[in-house]
Amino acid sequence: MNRVDESPRPSETHDIDGMASDLRMATFRLARRLRAQRAVDTMSDGQFAVLAALTMHGSHTLGQLADRERVTAPSMNRTVSLLEDAGYVSRTPDGDDRRKVTIALTPEGAAVVEETVRRRDAWLVEALGEFTDDERRTLAAAAAIMRKVAER
Amino acid sequence: MNRVDESPRPSETHDIDGMASDLRMATFRLARRLRAQRAVDTMSDGQFAVLAALTMHGSHTLGQLADRERVTAPSMNRTVSLLEDAGYVSRTPDGDDRRKVTIALTPEGAAVVEETVRRRDAWLVEALGEFTDDERRTLAAAAAIMRKVAER
DNA sequence: TATTGTTATACTCTATAACTATA
DNA sequence: TATAGTTATAGAGTATAACAATA
């Protein structure tokens, strides 16, 4: 058994049910807190998530965006329309299959992503400053694991 | 951006900006994934959060619930009304200060909490089963720290 | 007057159903 | 016929402003 800190209690590591509850509550709570920090912006989470997806994974069709964000096509259509009206994304009909529409980030959209990330992280960076190096190391390691869990 | 994986060096723990971004993204992603598991239910996150608060912290006035969930009083009033209509909470005028209303969980509400938690955690428990003891220990430790961060 | 809760109103996000255009 | 996207419509969640009851 690989021990990472001074006194891990083995029995607790087998209480996966309790740990899952703790992790679920902590995740929801932190997500809510982080989300609240967007108060300075006018952009919703859903809109920002689309811009972030376009930033990370390039252009998408409407259907691809809807699948990625796990919303229906009409919901995504509405979100994309709002982003288009704001000048943050462009719609371009696909050359091969003219039923499809390619949604791409505009330079203005890219700038908004950068600025929003900066603002959102500011609060978290300040909060993390009050924790210990060990605690921050734990969070960094956990973040990588959480991503793997979410990708399941 | 693969930074702190198996052997974090002290210098890296000072890259708080990058770590904050990682943690923010991982938290949002896991929260979204967990939230999607509620598909079997008809209850929204907001309604469930109220039932969970009543379960964990006992009865509240409307204002206390609004403060705890960080929404306005009219928003909480609406949520509580829906829960009351569904039979999951009760409203009782306060004996001492008759402006106040005590909101309490009904037995039906308590049953809904239990069942919802069970369903939500089922997915997470299964997911966690595919990780190592070390990884689960890291997540357990991180959950506690995340709660502290969120309470800031 | 101040506080607690509620009602009125409006806007966003989401969904299902129906429709259009294209394959 | 099937698929990609859009439009129509409705319900839930949130907010601000205005109101009622009580302290």
PDB file of C-alpha atoms (C1' of nucleotides) in Angstrom, chain B residues 44 47 72 74-75 78 82 96-99, chain D residues 11-18 21-23:
ATOM      1  CA  SER B  44     -33.811  20.593 -10.965  1.00  0.00           C
ATOM      2  CA  GLN B  47     -34.795  22.392  -6.036  1.00  0.00           C
ATOM      3  CA  THR B  72     -32.649  36.348  -4.180  1.00  0.00           C
ATOM      4  CA  PRO B  74     -38.163  35.961  -4.762  1.00  0.00           C
ATOM      5  CA  SER B  75     -36.199  33.246  -6.568  1.00  0.00           C
ATOM      6  CA  ARG B  78     -40.573  30.396  -6.237  1.00  0.00           C
ATOM      7  CA  LEU B  82     -42.734  24.425  -6.345  1.00  0.00           C
ATOM      8  CA  ASP B  96     -42.396  34.425  17.766  1.00  0.00           C
ATOM      9  CA  ASP B  97     -41.926  36.626  14.698  1.00  0.00           C
ATOM     10  CA  ARG B  98     -44.912  36.209  12.466  1.00  0.00           C
ATOM     11  CA  ARG B  99     -43.182  37.779   9.490  1.00  0.00           C
TER      12      ARG B  99
ATOM     13  C1'  DG D  11     -41.832  25.704 -18.662  1.00  0.00           C
ATOM     14  C1'  DA D  12     -38.311  26.637 -15.146  1.00  0.00           C
ATOM     15  C1'  DG D  13     -34.925  29.739 -12.953  1.00  0.00           C
ATOM     16  C1'  DT D  14     -33.348  34.069 -12.140  1.00  0.00           C
ATOM     17  C1'  DA D  15     -33.583  39.072 -11.287  1.00  0.00           C
ATOM     18  C1'  DT D  16     -35.468  43.887  -9.981  1.00  0.00           C
ATOM     19  C1'  DA D  17     -39.326  46.599  -8.434  1.00  0.00           C
ATOM     20  C1'  DA D  18     -43.331  47.106  -5.877  1.00  0.00           C
ATOM     21  C1'  DA D  21     -47.656  42.202   6.984  1.00  0.00           C
ATOM     22  C1'  DT D  22     -45.207  42.493  11.090  1.00  0.00           C
ATOM     23  C1'  DA D  23     -41.615  44.196  14.272  1.00  0.00           C
TER      24       DA D  23
END
